[in-house]
Amino acid sequence: MKSVLKLELAEARAMIAGGIAAARALGAAETICIVDDGGYVLAMERMDGARNTSPELAM
């Protein structure tokens, strides 16, 4: 039987922190969305100043 690694919330939060750091370094306000292997949202964060439509585009 194959074992499957699953992305967990703590890892998704670390990815969001990395995405926000990269966006800040570029001077951009973005929405960061992390999904699981089924495409379901695990975590999402919209930076201050990001467009109102950003969450839909991020997903």
mmCIF file of N, CA and C in Angstrom:
data_model
loop_
_atom_site.group_PDB
_atom_site.id
_atom_site.type_symbol
_atom_site.label_atom_id
_atom_site.label_comp_id
_atom_site.label_asym_id
_atom_site.label_seq_id
_atom_site.Cartn_x
_atom_site.Cartn_y
_atom_site.Cartn_z
ATOM 1 N N MET A 1 0.841 -1.174 0.000
ATOM 2 C CA MET A 1 0.000 0.000 0.000
ATOM 3 C C MET A 1 0.894 1.247 0.000
ATOM 4 N N LYS A 2 0.489 2.245 -0.756
ATOM 5 C CA LYS A 2 1.228 3.491 -0.836
ATOM 6 C C LYS A 2 0.808 4.414 0.293
ATOM 7 N N SER A 3 1.782 5.109 0.850
ATOM 8 C CA SER A 3 1.431 6.132 1.844
ATOM 9 C C SER A 3 1.433 7.493 1.151
ATOM 10 N N VAL A 4 0.526 8.345 1.577
ATOM 11 C CA VAL A 4 0.357 9.644 0.945
ATOM 12 C C VAL A 4 0.670 10.735 1.956
ATOM 13 N N LEU A 5 1.488 11.674 1.554
ATOM 14 C CA LEU A 5 1.773 12.819 2.409
ATOM 15 C C LEU A 5 0.684 13.858 2.209
ATOM 16 N N LYS A 6 0.170 14.388 3.281
ATOM 17 C CA LYS A 6 -0.881 15.400 3.225
ATOM 18 C C LYS A 6 -0.327 16.728 3.734
ATOM 19 N N LEU A 7 -0.651 17.786 3.044
ATOM 20 C CA LEU A 7 -0.269 19.121 3.467
ATOM 21 C C LEU A 7 -1.089 19.495 4.691
ATOM 22 N N GLU A 8 -0.427 19.975 5.730
ATOM 23 C CA GLU A 8 -1.114 20.340 6.964
ATOM 24 C C GLU A 8 -1.166 21.856 7.118
ATOM 25 N N LEU A 9 -2.037 22.305 8.012
ATOM 26 C CA LEU A 9 -2.281 23.731 8.194
ATOM 27 C C LEU A 9 -1.006 24.488 8.564
ATOM 28 N N ALA A 10 -0.200 23.940 9.433
ATOM 29 C CA ALA A 10 1.044 24.624 9.829
ATOM 30 C C ALA A 10 1.954 24.846 8.617
ATOM 31 N N GLU A 11 2.016 23.872 7.734
ATOM 32 C CA GLU A 11 2.824 24.004 6.518
ATOM 33 C C GLU A 11 2.219 25.037 5.572
ATOM 34 N N ALA A 12 0.895 25.033 5.459
ATOM 35 C CA ALA A 12 0.222 26.017 4.603
ATOM 36 C C ALA A 12 0.468 27.431 5.130
ATOM 37 N N ARG A 13 0.436 27.599 6.442
ATOM 38 C CA ARG A 13 0.707 28.920 7.027
ATOM 39 C C ARG A 13 2.141 29.361 6.769
ATOM 40 N N ALA A 14 3.078 28.434 6.813
ATOM 41 C CA ALA A 14 4.473 28.765 6.495
ATOM 42 C C ALA A 14 4.607 29.192 5.037
ATOM 43 N N MET A 15 3.869 28.533 4.142
ATOM 44 C CA MET A 15 3.887 28.908 2.727
ATOM 45 C C MET A 15 3.300 30.297 2.523
ATOM 46 N N ILE A 16 2.239 30.605 3.237
ATOM 47 C CA ILE A 16 1.636 31.932 3.143
ATOM 48 C C ILE A 16 2.629 32.985 3.618
ATOM 49 N N ALA A 17 3.304 32.716 4.722
ATOM 50 C CA ALA A 17 4.305 33.668 5.228
ATOM 51 C C ALA A 17 5.399 33.900 4.191
ATOM 52 N N GLY A 18 5.833 32.846 3.523
ATOM 53 C CA GLY A 18 6.833 32.984 2.467
ATOM 54 C C GLY A 18 6.322 33.778 1.285
ATOM 55 N N GLY A 19 5.069 33.552 0.904
ATOM 56 C CA GLY A 19 4.464 34.294 -0.195
ATOM 57 C C GLY A 19 4.322 35.770 0.124
ATOM 58 N N ILE A 20 3.940 36.069 1.354
ATOM 59 C CA ILE A 20 3.808 37.468 1.766
ATOM 60 C C ILE A 20 5.167 38.146 1.789
ATOM 61 N N ALA A 21 6.180 37.453 2.274
ATOM 62 C CA ALA A 21 7.531 38.026 2.286
ATOM 63 C C ALA A 21 8.004 38.320 0.867
ATOM 64 N N ALA A 22 7.741 37.402 -0.063
ATOM 65 C CA ALA A 22 8.144 37.612 -1.455
ATOM 66 C C ALA A 22 7.383 38.781 -2.069
ATOM 67 N N ALA A 23 6.088 38.877 -1.790
ATOM 68 C CA ALA A 23 5.284 39.980 -2.337
ATOM 69 C C ALA A 23 5.775 41.320 -1.797
ATOM 70 N N ARG A 24 6.076 41.369 -0.507
ATOM 71 C CA ARG A 24 6.596 42.616 0.083
ATOM 72 C C ARG A 24 7.928 43.003 -0.544
ATOM 73 N N ALA A 25 8.784 42.018 -0.787
ATOM 74 C CA ALA A 25 10.084 42.295 -1.413
ATOM 75 C C ALA A 25 9.908 42.890 -2.801
ATOM 76 N N LEU A 26 8.837 42.523 -3.488
ATOM 77 C CA LEU A 26 8.551 43.049 -4.820
ATOM 78 C C LEU A 26 7.718 44.328 -4.777
ATOM 79 N N GLY A 27 7.274 44.704 -3.569
ATOM 80 C CA GLY A 27 6.447 45.905 -3.435
ATOM 81 C C GLY A 27 5.035 45.712 -3.940
ATOM 82 N N ALA A 28 4.535 44.482 -3.858
ATOM 83 C CA ALA A 28 3.193 44.174 -4.365
ATOM 84 C C ALA A 28 2.301 43.723 -3.218
ATOM 85 N N ALA A 29 1.024 44.059 -3.310
ATOM 86 C CA ALA A 29 0.021 43.578 -2.362
ATOM 87 C C ALA A 29 -0.765 42.476 -3.048
ATOM 88 N N GLU A 30 -0.684 41.268 -2.530
ATOM 89 C CA GLU A 30 -1.286 40.107 -3.185
ATOM 90 C C GLU A 30 -2.137 39.310 -2.217
ATOM 91 N N THR A 31 -2.899 38.375 -2.766
ATOM 92 C CA THR A 31 -3.606 37.383 -1.979
ATOM 93 C C THR A 31 -2.905 36.053 -2.203
ATOM 94 N N ILE A 32 -2.587 35.370 -1.117
ATOM 95 C CA ILE A 32 -1.895 34.090 -1.188
ATOM 96 C C ILE A 32 -2.912 33.014 -0.813
ATOM 97 N N CYS A 33 -3.029 31.986 -1.644
ATOM 98 C CA CYS A 33 -3.980 30.903 -1.407
ATOM 99 C C CYS A 33 -3.243 29.569 -1.517
ATOM 100 N N ILE A 34 -3.400 28.731 -0.493
ATOM 101 C CA ILE A 34 -2.783 27.406 -0.477
ATOM 102 C C ILE A 34 -3.910 26.383 -0.503
ATOM 103 N N VAL A 35 -3.835 25.434 -1.437
ATOM 104 C CA VAL A 35 -4.852 24.399 -1.564
ATOM 105 C C VAL A 35 -4.234 23.022 -1.342
ATOM 106 N N ASP A 36 -5.088 22.047 -0.999
ATOM 107 C CA ASP A 36 -4.611 20.676 -0.826
ATOM 108 C C ASP A 36 -4.590 19.956 -2.174
ATOM 109 N N ASP A 37 -4.291 18.666 -2.135
ATOM 110 C CA ASP A 37 -4.180 17.905 -3.382
ATOM 111 C C ASP A 37 -5.508 17.752 -4.113
ATOM 112 N N GLY A 38 -6.621 18.026 -3.454
ATOM 113 C CA GLY A 38 -7.929 17.991 -4.102
ATOM 114 C C GLY A 38 -8.384 19.349 -4.601
ATOM 115 N N GLY A 39 -7.570 20.385 -4.370
ATOM 116 C CA GLY A 39 -7.910 21.729 -4.813
ATOM 117 C C GLY A 39 -8.738 22.519 -3.811
ATOM 118 N N TYR A 40 -8.891 21.985 -2.592
ATOM 119 C CA TYR A 40 -9.652 22.681 -1.561
ATOM 120 C C TYR A 40 -8.754 23.628 -0.778
ATOM 121 N N VAL A 41 -9.273 24.801 -0.464
ATOM 122 C CA VAL A 41 -8.490 25.828 0.223
ATOM 123 C C VAL A 41 -8.152 25.373 1.637
ATOM 124 N N LEU A 42 -6.857 25.420 1.961
ATOM 125 C CA LEU A 42 -6.398 25.162 3.321
ATOM 126 C C LEU A 42 -6.206 26.471 4.073
ATOM 127 N N ALA A 43 -5.659 27.459 3.378
ATOM 128 C CA ALA A 43 -5.391 28.752 4.001
ATOM 129 C C ALA A 43 -5.336 29.819 2.918
ATOM 130 N N MET A 44 -5.791 31.008 3.280
ATOM 131 C CA MET A 44 -5.755 32.131 2.353
ATOM 132 C C MET A 44 -5.596 33.405 3.160
ATOM 133 N N GLU A 45 -4.799 34.315 2.628
ATOM 134 C CA GLU A 45 -4.626 35.602 3.286
ATOM 135 C C GLU A 45 -4.480 36.695 2.239
ATOM 136 N N ARG A 46 -5.227 37.768 2.428
ATOM 137 C CA ARG A 46 -5.158 38.915 1.524
ATOM 138 C C ARG A 46 -4.416 40.032 2.234
ATOM 139 N N MET A 47 -3.369 40.518 1.599
ATOM 140 C CA MET A 47 -2.572 41.595 2.175
ATOM 141 C C MET A 47 -3.339 42.910 2.114
ATOM 142 N N ASP A 48 -3.050 43.803 3.037
ATOM 143 C CA ASP A 48 -3.625 45.139 2.986
ATOM 144 C C ASP A 48 -3.274 45.782 1.649
ATOM 145 N N GLY A 49 -4.262 46.350 1.011
ATOM 146 C CA GLY A 49 -4.037 47.014 -0.260
ATOM 147 C C GLY A 49 -4.212 46.127 -1.481
ATOM 148 N N ALA A 50 -4.429 44.833 -1.266
ATOM 149 C CA ALA A 50 -4.657 43.932 -2.407
ATOM 150 C C ALA A 50 -6.037 44.202 -2.987
ATOM 151 N N ARG A 51 -6.205 43.927 -4.264
ATOM 152 C CA ARG A 51 -7.495 44.157 -4.928
ATOM 153 C C ARG A 51 -8.600 43.326 -4.295
ATOM 154 N N ASN A 52 -9.819 43.830 -4.355
ATOM 155 C CA ASN A 52 -10.967 43.116 -3.799
ATOM 156 C C ASN A 52 -11.241 41.798 -4.520
ATOM 157 N N THR A 53 -10.852 41.709 -5.768
ATOM 158 C CA THR A 53 -11.084 40.478 -6.541
ATOM 159 C C THR A 53 -9.960 39.461 -6.350
ATOM 160 N N SER A 54 -8.948 39.792 -5.601
ATOM 161 C CA SER A 54 -7.785 38.918 -5.437
ATOM 162 C C SER A 54 -8.116 37.531 -4.918
ATOM 163 N N PRO A 55 -9.009 37.368 -3.913
ATOM 164 C CA PRO A 55 -9.274 36.002 -3.438
ATOM 165 C C PRO A 55 -9.815 35.080 -4.527
ATOM 166 N N GLU A 56 -10.715 35.574 -5.362
ATOM 167 C CA GLU A 56 -11.255 34.733 -6.433
ATOM 168 C C GLU A 56 -10.170 34.370 -7.431
ATOM 169 N N LEU A 57 -9.299 35.300 -7.733
ATOM 170 C CA LEU A 57 -8.213 35.031 -8.676
ATOM 171 C C LEU A 57 -7.184 34.096 -8.066
ATOM 172 N N ALA A 58 -6.910 34.233 -6.787
ATOM 173 C CA ALA A 58 -5.920 33.382 -6.126
ATOM 174 C C ALA A 58 -6.375 31.929 -6.102
ATOM 175 N N MET A 59 -7.681 31.725 -5.920
ATOM 176 C CA MET A 59 -8.177 30.345 -5.892
ATOM 177 C C MET A 59 -8.098 29.748 -7.279
#
